[in-house]
PDB file of C-alpha atoms in Angstrom:
ATOM      1  CA  MET Y  90     -26.928 -24.351 -48.149  1.00 34.00           C
ATOM      2  CA  HIS Y  91     -26.943 -23.484 -45.098  1.00 41.00           C
ATOM      3  CA  ARG Y  92     -23.368 -24.528 -44.300  1.00 39.00           C
ATOM      4  CA  ARG Y  93     -22.154 -22.542 -47.066  1.00 39.00           C
ATOM      5  CA  ALA Y  94     -24.510 -18.688 -45.659  1.00 38.00           C
ATOM      6  CA  LEU Y  95     -23.316 -19.731 -42.662  1.00 34.00           C
ATOM      7  CA  LEU Y  96     -19.738 -19.806 -43.713  1.00 35.00           C
ATOM      8  CA  ALA Y  97     -19.971 -16.078 -45.480  1.00 37.00           C
ATOM      9  CA  LEU Y  98     -21.268 -14.580 -42.314  1.00 34.00           C
ATOM     10  CA  ALA Y  99     -18.786 -15.817 -40.624  1.00 36.00           C
ATOM     11  CA  ILE Y 100     -16.265 -14.620 -42.313  1.00 33.00           C
ATOM     12  CA  ALA Y 101     -18.097 -11.513 -42.839  1.00 36.00           C
ATOM     13  CA  SER Y 102     -17.568 -11.063 -39.711  1.00 35.00           C
ATOM     14  CA  GLY Y 103     -14.101 -12.200 -38.498  1.00 36.00           C
ATOM     15  CA  SER Y 104     -15.300 -14.730 -36.452  1.00 36.00           C
ATOM     16  CA  ALA Y 105     -14.681 -18.559 -38.851  1.00 35.00           C
ATOM     17  CA  ALA Y 106     -12.901 -19.756 -35.114  1.00 37.00           C
ATOM     18  CA  ALA Y 107     -17.040 -19.636 -33.931  1.00 36.00           C
ATOM     19  CA  LEU Y 108     -17.244 -22.257 -36.600  1.00 37.00           C
ATOM     20  CA  PRO Y 109     -17.390 -25.873 -35.503  1.00 39.00           C
ATOM     21  CA  GLY Y 110     -13.553 -26.491 -36.800  1.00 38.00           C
ATOM     22  CA  HIS Y 111     -12.211 -23.649 -36.329  1.00 39.00           C
ATOM     23  CA  ALA Y 112     -12.776 -23.454 -32.842  1.00 44.00           C
ATOM     24  CA  ALA Y 113     -10.073 -20.918 -30.750  1.00 62.00           C
ATOM     25  CA  GLY Y 114      -7.062 -22.580 -29.575  1.00 83.00           C
ATOM     26  CA  PRO Y 115      -5.723 -23.510 -26.299  1.00 95.00           C
ATOM     27  CA  ALA Y 116      -6.344 -21.456 -23.237  1.00 97.00           C
ATOM     28  CA  VAL Y 117      -3.724 -20.956 -19.986  1.00 98.00           C
ATOM     29  CA  ARG Y 118      -5.011 -19.665 -17.274  1.00 98.00           C
ATOM     30  CA  ILE Y 119      -3.054 -18.192 -14.921  1.00 98.00           C
ATOM     31  CA  GLY Y 120      -2.844 -17.660 -11.590  1.00 98.00           C
ATOM     32  CA  TRP Y 121      -2.360 -14.074 -10.632  1.00 96.00           C
ATOM     33  CA  LEU Y 122      -0.402 -12.920  -7.819  1.00 94.00           C
ATOM     34  CA  ARG Y 123      -1.303  -8.814  -6.037  1.00 91.00           C
ATOM     35  CA  ALA Y 124       3.378  -8.944  -6.583  1.00 93.00           C
ATOM     36  CA  PRO Y 125       6.134  -8.083  -7.645  1.00 95.00           C
ATOM     37  CA  ASN Y 126       6.740 -10.535 -10.024  1.00 97.00           C
ATOM     38  CA  ASP Y 127       7.871 -11.471 -13.882  1.00 98.00           C
ATOM     39  CA  LEU Y 128       4.034 -12.802 -14.119  1.00 98.00           C
ATOM     40  CA  THR Y 129       2.496  -9.637 -12.954  1.00 97.00           C
ATOM     41  CA  THR Y 130       5.397  -8.039 -15.347  1.00 98.00           C
ATOM     42  CA  GLY Y 131       3.933 -10.310 -18.496  1.00 98.00           C
ATOM     43  CA  ARG Y 132       0.018  -9.601 -17.662  1.00 98.00           C
ATOM     44  CA  ALA Y 133       0.637  -6.457 -17.959  1.00 97.00           C
ATOM     45  CA  ARG Y 134       3.010  -5.841 -21.027  1.00 98.00           C
ATOM     46  CA  GLY Y 135       0.525  -7.785 -22.936  1.00 98.00           C
ATOM     47  CA  THR Y 136       4.026  -9.807 -23.587  1.00 98.00           C
ATOM     48  CA  LEU Y 137       2.238 -13.262 -22.905  1.00 98.00           C
ATOM     49  CA  ARG Y 138      -1.140 -12.894 -24.803  1.00 98.00           C
ATOM     50  CA  HIS Y 139       1.274 -12.303 -27.223  1.00 98.00           C
ATOM     51  CA  ALA Y 140       3.742 -15.188 -26.649  1.00 98.00           C
ATOM     52  CA  LEU Y 141       1.157 -17.650 -26.717  1.00 98.00           C
ATOM     53  CA  GLU Y 142      -1.400 -15.875 -29.361  1.00 98.00           C
ATOM     54  CA  ALA Y 143       1.894 -16.864 -31.847  1.00 97.00           C
ATOM     55  CA  GLN Y 144       1.310 -20.660 -30.448  1.00 97.00           C
ATOM     56  CA  GLY Y 145      -2.256 -20.356 -31.061  1.00 97.00           C
ATOM     57  CA  ALA Y 146      -3.619 -20.232 -27.924  1.00 98.00           C
ATOM     58  CA  THR Y 147      -5.247 -17.098 -25.551  1.00 98.00           C
ATOM     59  CA  ALA Y 148      -4.016 -17.028 -22.113  1.00 98.00           C
ATOM     60  CA  GLU Y 149      -5.817 -16.147 -18.583  1.00 98.00           C
ATOM     61  CA  TRP Y 150      -5.689 -14.675 -15.999  1.00 98.00           C
ATOM     62  CA  PRO Y 151      -7.776 -16.475 -12.252  1.00 97.00           C
ATOM     63  CA  GLY Y 152      -7.895 -13.673  -9.533  1.00 94.00           C
ATOM     64  CA  PRO Y 153      -5.761 -11.511  -8.487  1.00 94.00           C
ATOM     65  CA  PHE Y 154      -5.115 -14.392  -5.749  1.00 92.00           C
ATOM     66  CA  PRO Y 155      -4.280 -13.437  -1.729  1.00 84.00           C
ATOM     67  CA  ALA Y 156      -1.258 -14.658  -2.265  1.00 85.00           C
ATOM     68  CA  ALA Y 157      -0.218 -17.962  -2.926  1.00 91.00           C
ATOM     69  CA  ALA Y 158      -1.245 -20.759  -0.788  1.00 89.00           C
ATOM     70  CA  PRO Y 159      -4.811 -20.124  -2.465  1.00 93.00           C
ATOM     71  CA  ALA Y 160      -4.207 -20.176  -6.318  1.00 96.00           C
ATOM     72  CA  LEU Y 161      -2.077 -23.254  -5.323  1.00 96.00           C
ATOM     73  CA  GLU Y 162      -4.711 -24.818  -3.998  1.00 96.00           C
ATOM     74  CA  ALA Y 163      -7.003 -23.718  -7.065  1.00 98.00           C
ATOM     75  CA  MET Y 164      -4.336 -25.669  -8.517  1.00 98.00           C
ATOM     76  CA  ASN Y 165      -4.519 -28.505  -7.527  1.00 97.00           C
ATOM     77  CA  ALA Y 166      -8.095 -28.095  -8.139  1.00 97.00           C
ATOM     78  CA  GLY Y 167      -7.306 -28.209 -11.817  1.00 97.00           C
ATOM     79  CA  SER Y 168      -8.588 -24.321 -12.210  1.00 97.00           C
ATOM     80  CA  ILE Y 169      -5.500 -23.327 -13.418  1.00 98.00           C
ATOM     81  CA  ASP Y 170      -2.050 -23.926 -15.308  1.00 98.00           C
ATOM     82  CA  ILE Y 171       0.044 -21.497 -13.819  1.00 98.00           C
ATOM     83  CA  THR Y 172       1.583 -19.105 -10.900  1.00 98.00           C
ATOM     84  CA  ALA Y 173       3.935 -17.874  -9.384  1.00 97.00           C
ATOM     85  CA  GLY Y 174       5.253 -17.930  -4.871  1.00 94.00           C
ATOM     86  CA  SER Y 175       7.855 -18.559  -2.914  1.00 92.00           C
ATOM     87  CA  SER Y 176      10.399 -20.898  -2.064  1.00 93.00           C
ATOM     88  CA  THR Y 177       7.637 -21.603   1.550  1.00 89.00           C
ATOM     89  CA  ALA Y 178       4.866 -21.572  -1.082  1.00 91.00           C
ATOM     90  CA  CYS Y 179       6.656 -24.237  -3.355  1.00 93.00           C
ATOM     91  CA  ILE Y 180       7.492 -26.578   0.037  1.00 93.00           C
ATOM     92  CA  THR Y 181       4.296 -26.429   1.588  1.00 91.00           C
ATOM     93  CA  ALA Y 182       2.143 -27.653  -1.209  1.00 93.00           C
ATOM     94  CA  LEU Y 183       4.532 -30.780  -2.068  1.00 95.00           C
ATOM     95  CA  ALA Y 184       3.854 -31.964   1.279  1.00 94.00           C
ATOM     96  CA  ALA Y 185       0.671 -31.577   0.844  1.00 93.00           C
ATOM     97  CA  ARG Y 186       1.154 -33.745  -2.551  1.00 95.00           C
ATOM     98  CA  ILE Y 187      -0.300 -31.021  -4.622  1.00 96.00           C
ATOM     99  CA  PRO Y 188       1.396 -32.500  -8.436  1.00 97.00           C
ATOM    100  CA  MET Y 189       3.132 -29.150  -9.574  1.00 97.00           C
ATOM    101  CA  LEU Y 190       6.447 -28.064 -10.355  1.00 98.00           C
ATOM    102  CA  ILE Y 191       8.601 -25.931  -9.980  1.00 98.00           C
ATOM    103  CA  PHE Y 192       9.921 -24.533 -13.550  1.00 98.00           C
ATOM    104  CA  ALA Y 193      11.954 -21.370 -12.319  1.00 98.00           C
ATOM    105  CA  CYS Y 194      14.041 -19.330  -9.902  1.00 98.00           C
ATOM    106  CA  GLN Y 195      14.236 -15.834  -8.214  1.00 97.00           C
ATOM    107  CA  PRO Y 196      16.464 -14.921  -5.561  1.00 93.00           C
ATOM    108  CA  ILE Y 197      15.245 -11.907  -3.347  1.00 93.00           C
ATOM    109  CA  SER Y 198      17.030  -9.470  -2.172  1.00 93.00           C
ATOM    110  CA  ALA Y 199      17.930  -8.591   0.470  1.00 94.00           C
ATOM    111  CA  ALA Y 200      16.460  -5.847   0.497  1.00 94.00           C
ATOM    112  CA  GLY Y 201      13.489  -7.905   0.269  1.00 94.00           C
ATOM    113  CA  GLU Y 202      12.517  -9.650   2.529  1.00 96.00           C
ATOM    114  CA  GLY Y 203      13.601  -9.233   6.626  1.00 97.00           C
ATOM    115  CA  ILE Y 204      12.270  -8.714   9.930  1.00 98.00           C
ATOM    116  CA  LEU Y 205      10.848  -4.654  10.713  1.00 98.00           C
ATOM    117  CA  VAL Y 206      10.551  -3.289  14.005  1.00 98.00           C
ATOM    118  CA  LYS Y 207       9.334   0.502  14.879  1.00 98.00           C
ATOM    119  CA  ARG Y 208      11.469   3.496  14.799  1.00 96.00           C
ATOM    120  CA  GLY Y 209      11.785   3.824  18.239  1.00 95.00           C
ATOM    121  CA  ALA Y 210      11.038   0.495  19.543  1.00 96.00           C
ATOM    122  CA  PRO Y 211      14.279  -0.482  21.803  1.00 96.00           C
ATOM    123  CA  ILE Y 212      15.345  -3.574  20.026  1.00 97.00           C
ATOM    124  CA  THR Y 213      18.468  -3.389  17.778  1.00 97.00           C
ATOM    125  CA  ARG Y 214      19.174  -7.384  17.755  1.00 96.00           C
ATOM    126  CA  ILE Y 215      17.081 -10.162  16.735  1.00 97.00           C
ATOM    127  CA  SER Y 216      18.133 -11.473  20.627  1.00 97.00           C
ATOM    128  CA  GLU Y 217      15.884  -8.573  21.799  1.00 97.00           C
ATOM    129  CA  LEU Y 218      12.725 -10.108  20.563  1.00 98.00           C
ATOM    130  CA  GLN Y 219      12.513 -12.788  23.009  1.00 98.00           C
ATOM    131  CA  GLY Y 220       9.821 -11.794  25.460  1.00 97.00           C
ATOM    132  CA  ARG Y 221       8.376  -9.964  22.624  1.00 98.00           C
ATOM    133  CA  SER Y 222       5.873 -11.296  19.499  1.00 98.00           C
ATOM    134  CA  VAL Y 223       6.528 -11.233  16.554  1.00 98.00           C
ATOM    135  CA  ALA Y 224       3.397 -11.123  13.100  1.00 98.00           C
ATOM    136  CA  VAL Y 225       4.834 -13.956  11.014  1.00 96.00           C
ATOM    137  CA  ASN Y 226       1.776 -15.889   8.694  1.00 90.00           C
ATOM    138  CA  ARG Y 227       2.008 -19.760   9.447  1.00 85.00           C
ATOM    139  CA  GLY Y 228       3.784 -22.489   7.040  1.00 79.00           C
ATOM    140  CA  GLY Y 229       4.845 -19.696   4.987  1.00 82.00           C
ATOM    141  CA  THR Y 230       7.405 -16.811   4.666  1.00 88.00           C
ATOM    142  CA  GLY Y 231       6.979 -14.358   7.380  1.00 92.00           C
ATOM    143  CA  GLU Y 232       7.712 -17.485  10.028  1.00 91.00           C
ATOM    144  CA  TYR Y 233      10.770 -18.681   7.549  1.00 91.00           C
ATOM    145  CA  LEU Y 234      12.439 -15.721   8.185  1.00 95.00           C
ATOM    146  CA  LEU Y 235      11.632 -15.568  11.313  1.00 96.00           C
ATOM    147  CA  MET Y 236      12.919 -18.753  12.581  1.00 92.00           C
ATOM    148  CA  ARG Y 237      15.259 -19.581  10.077  1.00 92.00           C
ATOM    149  CA  ALA Y 238      16.446 -15.642  12.234  1.00 96.00           C
ATOM    150  CA  LEU Y 239      15.966 -17.203  15.510  1.00 95.00           C
ATOM    151  CA  ASP Y 240      18.340 -20.525  14.424  1.00 92.00           C
ATOM    152  CA  ARG Y 241      20.967 -18.368  13.786  1.00 93.00           C
ATOM    153  CA  ASN Y 242      21.471 -16.135  17.089  1.00 95.00           C
ATOM    154  CA  ASN Y 243      20.559 -19.480  19.233  1.00 96.00           C
ATOM    155  CA  ILE Y 244      17.751 -18.563  20.519  1.00 96.00           C
ATOM    156  CA  PRO Y 245      15.634 -20.743  21.358  1.00 95.00           C
ATOM    157  CA  ALA Y 246      12.019 -20.741  19.203  1.00 92.00           C
ATOM    158  CA  ASP Y 247       9.444 -21.475  22.751  1.00 93.00           C
ATOM    159  CA  SER Y 248      10.983 -17.763  23.428  1.00 97.00           C
ATOM    160  CA  VAL Y 249       9.817 -15.070  20.630  1.00 98.00           C
ATOM    161  CA  ARG Y 250       5.406 -15.606  20.669  1.00 98.00           C
ATOM    162  CA  ARG Y 251       4.840 -16.435  17.081  1.00 97.00           C
ATOM    163  CA  VAL Y 252       1.307 -14.763  15.716  1.00 98.00           C
ATOM    164  CA  TYR Y 253      -0.136 -15.648  13.450  1.00 96.00           C
ATOM    165  CA  LEU Y 254      -1.523 -13.635  10.832  1.00 95.00           C
ATOM    166  CA  SER Y 255      -2.917 -12.629   7.035  1.00 89.00           C
ATOM    167  CA  PRO Y 256       0.136 -10.402   5.162  1.00 86.00           C
ATOM    168  CA  GLY Y 257      -2.987  -7.814   5.251  1.00 86.00           C
ATOM    169  CA  ASP Y 258      -3.596  -8.171   8.564  1.00 95.00           C
ATOM    170  CA  SER Y 259      -0.002  -8.195  10.111  1.00 96.00           C
ATOM    171  CA  GLY Y 260       1.076  -4.802   9.218  1.00 95.00           C
ATOM    172  CA  ALA Y 261      -2.282  -3.144  10.515  1.00 96.00           C
ATOM    173  CA  ALA Y 262      -1.340  -5.096  14.132  1.00 98.00           C
ATOM    174  CA  PHE Y 263       2.467  -3.455  13.542  1.00 98.00           C
ATOM    175  CA  ALA Y 264       0.722  -0.330  12.145  1.00 97.00           C
ATOM    176  CA  GLN Y 265      -1.236  -0.466  15.132  1.00 96.00           C
ATOM    177  CA  GLY Y 266       1.487  -1.642  18.307  1.00 97.00           C
ATOM    178  CA  HIS Y 267      -0.095  -5.150  18.802  1.00 98.00           C
ATOM    179  CA  VAL Y 268       2.424  -6.581  17.334  1.00 98.00           C
ATOM    180  CA  ASP Y 269       5.957  -5.867  18.530  1.00 98.00           C
ATOM    181  CA  ALA Y 270       7.615  -6.922  15.107  1.00 98.00           C
ATOM    182  CA  TRP Y 271       7.281  -8.484  11.457  1.00 98.00           C
ATOM    183  CA  ALA Y 272       8.545 -10.934   9.802  1.00 98.00           C
ATOM    184  CA  ALA Y 273       7.992  -9.801   6.434  1.00 96.00           C
ATOM    185  CA  TRP Y 274       8.547  -9.254   2.641  1.00 94.00           C
ATOM    186  CA  ASP Y 275       8.411  -7.203   0.132  1.00 93.00           C
ATOM    187  CA  PRO Y 276       6.157  -5.170  -1.195  1.00 93.00           C
ATOM    188  CA  PHE Y 277       4.861  -4.699   2.440  1.00 95.00           C
ATOM    189  CA  ILE Y 278       8.186  -4.211   3.594  1.00 96.00           C
ATOM    190  CA  SER Y 279       8.427  -1.049   1.627  1.00 96.00           C
ATOM    191  CA  ILE Y 280       5.055   0.100   2.832  1.00 95.00           C
ATOM    192  CA  ALA Y 281       6.779  -0.958   6.381  1.00 97.00           C
ATOM    193  CA  LEU Y 282       9.715   1.547   6.097  1.00 96.00           C
ATOM    194  CA  ALA Y 283       7.100   4.549   4.093  1.00 95.00           C
ATOM    195  CA  SER Y 284       4.041   4.084   6.128  1.00 95.00           C
ATOM    196  CA  TYR Y 285       4.113   2.371   9.266  1.00 97.00           C
ATOM    197  CA  ASP Y 286       7.538   4.317  11.258  1.00 96.00           C
ATOM    198  CA  ALA Y 287       9.851   1.649  10.207  1.00 98.00           C
ATOM    199  CA  ARG Y 288      13.045   0.044  10.583  1.00 97.00           C
ATOM    200  CA  LEU Y 289      14.784  -3.782   9.477  1.00 97.00           C
ATOM    201  CA  LEU Y 290      15.569  -5.234  12.136  1.00 98.00           C
ATOM    202  CA  ALA Y 291      17.287  -7.678  10.125  1.00 98.00           C
ATOM    203  CA  ASP Y 292      17.351  -7.931   6.423  1.00 97.00           C
ATOM    204  CA  GLY Y 293      16.972 -11.692   4.229  1.00 96.00           C
ATOM    205  CA  ASP Y 294      21.253 -11.001   4.496  1.00 95.00           C
ATOM    206  CA  ALA Y 295      21.355 -11.558   9.022  1.00 96.00           C
ATOM    207  CA  ILE Y 296      19.190 -13.680   9.299  1.00 96.00           C
ATOM    208  CA  GLY Y 297      20.869 -16.229   5.953  1.00 92.00           C
ATOM    209  CA  SER Y 298      17.180 -16.486   4.215  1.00 93.00           C
ATOM    210  CA  ASP Y 299      17.314 -18.763   0.985  1.00 90.00           C
ATOM    211  CA  ASN Y 300      14.202 -17.740   0.249  1.00 91.00           C
ATOM    212  CA  ALA Y 301      13.031 -17.137  -3.709  1.00 95.00           C
ATOM    213  CA  VAL Y 302      10.393 -16.190  -6.171  1.00 96.00           C
ATOM    214  CA  THR Y 303       8.927 -19.289  -8.423  1.00 97.00           C
ATOM    215  CA  LEU Y 304       6.928 -19.880 -11.407  1.00 98.00           C
ATOM    216  CA  MET Y 305       5.131 -23.128 -11.008  1.00 98.00           C
ATOM    217  CA  CYS Y 306       2.793 -24.853 -13.363  1.00 98.00           C
ATOM    218  CA  SER Y 307       0.539 -27.707 -12.495  1.00 98.00           C
ATOM    219  CA  ARG Y 308       2.199 -31.469 -13.872  1.00 98.00           C
ATOM    220  CA  HIS Y 309      -0.606 -32.247 -15.992  1.00 98.00           C
ATOM    221  CA  PHE Y 310      -0.622 -28.974 -17.980  1.00 98.00           C
ATOM    222  CA  ALA Y 311       3.229 -29.845 -18.419  1.00 98.00           C
ATOM    223  CA  GLU Y 312       2.806 -33.212 -19.528  1.00 98.00           C
ATOM    224  CA  THR Y 313       0.386 -32.098 -22.428  1.00 98.00           C
ATOM    225  CA  ARG Y 314       1.257 -29.165 -23.855  1.00 98.00           C
ATOM    226  CA  PRO Y 315       5.292 -27.856 -23.316  1.00 98.00           C
ATOM    227  CA  ALA Y 316       5.282 -25.864 -26.053  1.00 97.00           C
ATOM    228  CA  LEU Y 317       2.854 -23.676 -24.365  1.00 98.00           C
ATOM    229  CA  LEU Y 318       4.955 -23.690 -21.315  1.00 98.00           C
ATOM    230  CA  GLN Y 319       8.094 -22.738 -22.960  1.00 98.00           C
ATOM    231  CA  ALA Y 320       6.760 -19.770 -24.273  1.00 98.00           C
ATOM    232  CA  VAL Y 321       5.710 -18.979 -20.915  1.00 98.00           C
ATOM    233  CA  PHE Y 322       9.138 -19.213 -19.295  1.00 98.00           C
ATOM    234  CA  ASP Y 323      11.052 -18.043 -22.360  1.00 98.00           C
ATOM    235  CA  THR Y 324       8.546 -14.634 -22.113  1.00 98.00           C
ATOM    236  CA  CYS Y 325       9.039 -13.908 -18.375  1.00 98.00           C
ATOM    237  CA  LEU Y 326      12.614 -13.726 -19.130  1.00 98.00           C
ATOM    238  CA  ALA Y 327      12.399 -11.441 -21.933  1.00 98.00           C
ATOM    239  CA  ASP Y 328       9.832  -9.791 -19.317  1.00 98.00           C
ATOM    240  CA  ASN Y 329      12.283  -9.918 -16.690  1.00 98.00           C
ATOM    241  CA  ALA Y 330      15.574  -8.637 -18.148  1.00 98.00           C
ATOM    242  CA  TRP Y 331      13.633  -5.838 -19.266  1.00 98.00           C
ATOM    243  CA  ALA Y 332      12.204  -4.654 -15.657  1.00 98.00           C
ATOM    244  CA  ARG Y 333      15.820  -5.387 -14.656  1.00 98.00           C
ATOM    245  CA  ALA Y 334      17.136  -2.634 -17.645  1.00 98.00           C
ATOM    246  CA  ASN Y 335      14.251  -0.631 -16.403  1.00 98.00           C
ATOM    247  CA  PRO Y 336      13.464  -0.847 -12.715  1.00 97.00           C
ATOM    248  CA  ALA Y 337      11.995   2.618 -11.785  1.00 96.00           C
ATOM    249  CA  GLU Y 338       8.591   1.481 -14.687  1.00 98.00           C
ATOM    250  CA  ALA Y 339       9.244  -1.903 -13.953  1.00 98.00           C
ATOM    251  CA  GLY Y 340       8.186  -0.763 -10.489  1.00 98.00           C
ATOM    252  CA  ARG Y 341       5.064   1.324 -11.355  1.00 98.00           C
ATOM    253  CA  ILE Y 342       3.893  -1.754 -12.990  1.00 97.00           C
ATOM    254  CA  TRP Y 343       4.014  -3.640  -9.609  1.00 97.00           C
ATOM    255  CA  THR Y 344       2.450  -0.720  -7.218  1.00 97.00           C
ATOM    256  CA  ASP Y 345      -0.041  -0.632 -10.074  1.00 96.00           C
ATOM    257  CA  ALA Y 346      -0.816  -4.243 -10.101  1.00 94.00           C
ATOM    258  CA  MET Y 347      -0.591  -3.298  -6.015  1.00 93.00           C
ATOM    259  CA  ALA Y 348      -2.773  -0.348  -6.443  1.00 94.00           C
ATOM    260  CA  LEU Y 349      -0.259   0.953  -4.336  1.00 95.00           C
ATOM    261  CA  PRO Y 350       1.270   4.082  -3.931  1.00 95.00           C
ATOM    262  CA  ALA Y 351       3.215   5.508  -6.981  1.00 95.00           C
ATOM    263  CA  SER Y 352       5.756   7.060  -4.913  1.00 96.00           C
ATOM    264  CA  LEU Y 353       6.956   3.138  -3.416  1.00 96.00           C
ATOM    265  CA  ALA Y 354       7.877   2.561  -6.992  1.00 97.00           C
ATOM    266  CA  PRO Y 355      11.187   3.159  -6.936  1.00 96.00           C
ATOM    267  CA  ALA Y 356      11.421   0.857  -3.904  1.00 95.00           C
ATOM    268  CA  ILE Y 357       9.823  -1.593  -4.817  1.00 97.00           C
ATOM    269  CA  GLY Y 358      11.862  -1.586  -8.606  1.00 97.00           C
ATOM    270  CA  ALA Y 359      14.992  -2.280  -7.000  1.00 95.00           C
ATOM    271  CA  ASN Y 360      14.061  -4.346  -5.015  1.00 95.00           C
ATOM    272  CA  ASN Y 361      12.344  -6.853  -6.794  1.00 96.00           C
ATOM    273  CA  ALA Y 362      14.111  -6.312 -10.916  1.00 96.00           C
ATOM    274  CA  VAL Y 363      16.275  -8.849  -9.894  1.00 96.00           C
ATOM    275  CA  PRO Y 364      16.895 -11.709 -11.961  1.00 97.00           C
ATOM    276  CA  THR Y 365      14.942 -15.150 -12.960  1.00 98.00           C
ATOM    277  CA  ARG Y 366      16.334 -19.282 -14.499  1.00 98.00           C
ATOM    278  CA  GLY Y 367      15.657 -21.627 -14.695  1.00 98.00           C
ATOM    279  CA  VAL Y 368      15.652 -24.288 -11.798  1.00 98.00           C
ATOM    280  CA  THR Y 369      19.544 -24.890 -10.610  1.00 97.00           C
ATOM    281  CA  ASP Y 370      21.075 -27.462  -8.934  1.00 96.00           C
ATOM    282  CA  GLN Y 371      21.909 -25.271  -6.209  1.00 95.00           C
ATOM    283  CA  ASP Y 372      18.191 -23.450  -6.449  1.00 96.00           C
ATOM    284  CA  VAL Y 373      16.811 -27.329  -5.153  1.00 97.00           C
ATOM    285  CA  ALA Y 374      19.702 -27.549  -2.290  1.00 95.00           C
ATOM    286  CA  GLN Y 375      18.152 -24.516  -1.197  1.00 94.00           C
ATOM    287  CA  ILE Y 376      15.091 -25.483  -1.331  1.00 95.00           C
ATOM    288  CA  ALA Y 377      15.674 -27.936   0.226  1.00 95.00           C
ATOM    289  CA  GLN Y 378      17.419 -25.857   3.395  1.00 91.00           C
ATOM    290  CA  ILE Y 379      14.064 -24.426   4.175  1.00 91.00           C
ATOM    291  CA  ALA Y 380      12.224 -27.316   3.551  1.00 93.00           C
ATOM    292  CA  ASP Y 381      14.664 -29.814   6.201  1.00 91.00           C
ATOM    293  CA  TRP Y 382      13.664 -26.530   8.468  1.00 82.00           C
ATOM    294  CA  TYR Y 383      10.445 -27.150   7.645  1.00 86.00           C
ATOM    295  CA  VAL Y 384      10.627 -30.130   9.244  1.00 90.00           C
ATOM    296  CA  ALA Y 385      12.704 -29.488  11.933  1.00 85.00           C
ATOM    297  CA  SER Y 386      10.313 -26.808  13.298  1.00 79.00           C
ATOM    298  CA  GLY Y 387       7.098 -28.818  12.878  1.00 82.00           C
ATOM    299  CA  ILE Y 388       5.848 -27.092  10.348  1.00 81.00           C
ATOM    300  CA  VAL Y 389       4.847 -29.447   7.341  1.00 85.00           C
ATOM    301  CA  PRO Y 390       4.835 -33.374   8.926  1.00 87.00           C
ATOM    302  CA  ARG Y 391       7.402 -34.634   6.663  1.00 89.00           C
ATOM    303  CA  ARG Y 392       9.444 -34.168   3.630  1.00 90.00           C
ATOM    304  CA  PRO Y 393       9.212 -33.228   0.365  1.00 94.00           C
ATOM    305  CA  ASP Y 394      11.146 -34.800  -1.826  1.00 95.00           C
ATOM    306  CA  ILE Y 395      12.136 -31.814  -3.262  1.00 96.00           C
ATOM    307  CA  GLY Y 396      13.783 -32.934  -7.133  1.00 95.00           C
ATOM    308  CA  ALA Y 397      10.921 -34.445  -7.620  1.00 96.00           C
ATOM    309  CA  GLY Y 398       8.578 -31.160  -7.385  1.00 97.00           C
ATOM    310  CA  VAL Y 399      11.134 -29.429 -10.771  1.00 98.00           C
ATOM    311  CA  LEU Y 400      11.372 -28.802 -14.275  1.00 98.00           C
ATOM    312  CA  ARG Y 401      15.242 -28.057 -16.093  1.00 97.00           C
ATOM    313  CA  LEU Y 402      13.537 -25.703 -17.655  1.00 97.00           C
ATOM    314  CA  ARG Y 403      16.232 -23.727 -20.442  1.00 96.00           C
ATOM    315  CA  PRO Y 404      15.944 -21.056 -22.826  1.00 96.00           C
ATOM    316  CA  SER Y 405      14.687 -21.826 -26.153  1.00 93.00           C
ATOM    317  CA  ARG Y 406      16.938 -18.739 -27.383  1.00 74.00           C
TER     318      ARG Y 406
END
């Protein structure tokens, strides 16, 4: 009698899922960054939530994380299942033996990364960075961009002083003239060009960057919830197609998520609405090439097996 009364009450209140035997579905914990990527888009549009609900699961959004490194630390601790980052973040994570897999790649546009100097600075070529200071994030995209640019121009790495700062602190140091240049990526590129009297000394093409945005999951999640991972992958591809068709609207989503002025939306939309795909042989080769740079530069102690850190997914529709 007591159980029947509880069941009737639960049905009347719409909460039958709270009773024993009616537990809610699994939660997919997506560690999101304040960054212009497909996870940010899916969070804002509600598409990831709806896709997971259709699979009997729920979406949870730990974060926002300030960068990929702390998100990957959370993944290593078992606190999140999925996150986004860059090729460089993947390399440092795999080198640290974090049990993660890359399941999607989005090449970064040339305008989405580069080395910045002040508009009036007497620096017109990469070679003129010798004897000067450049803000970079240690072991991340900034340090990679600087090292790649120096090597491509046959400039000794020790002839340029690397100043290791977080992206936020790098922006302040650059704006206040405490460093001569800043190796950065979007949205920091767009912010600096609009607000810090900056100009691009060299963009991603001039540097020869092979960097990309990546989507990553824990190995445990890929092994135990493959259908949910496929649903996330398919939804990210659909959101990416929407962003490419509507870059200004995507830019507004991203500037809102990053608490940036709406005036930056057109530039950030144009720089970051580029195609996402399942990981290809070309992607693996490019990430491996960056890994070689990291080992040669002493950023990581060993070259991780990039191929072993990849999960090949294909769109289901």
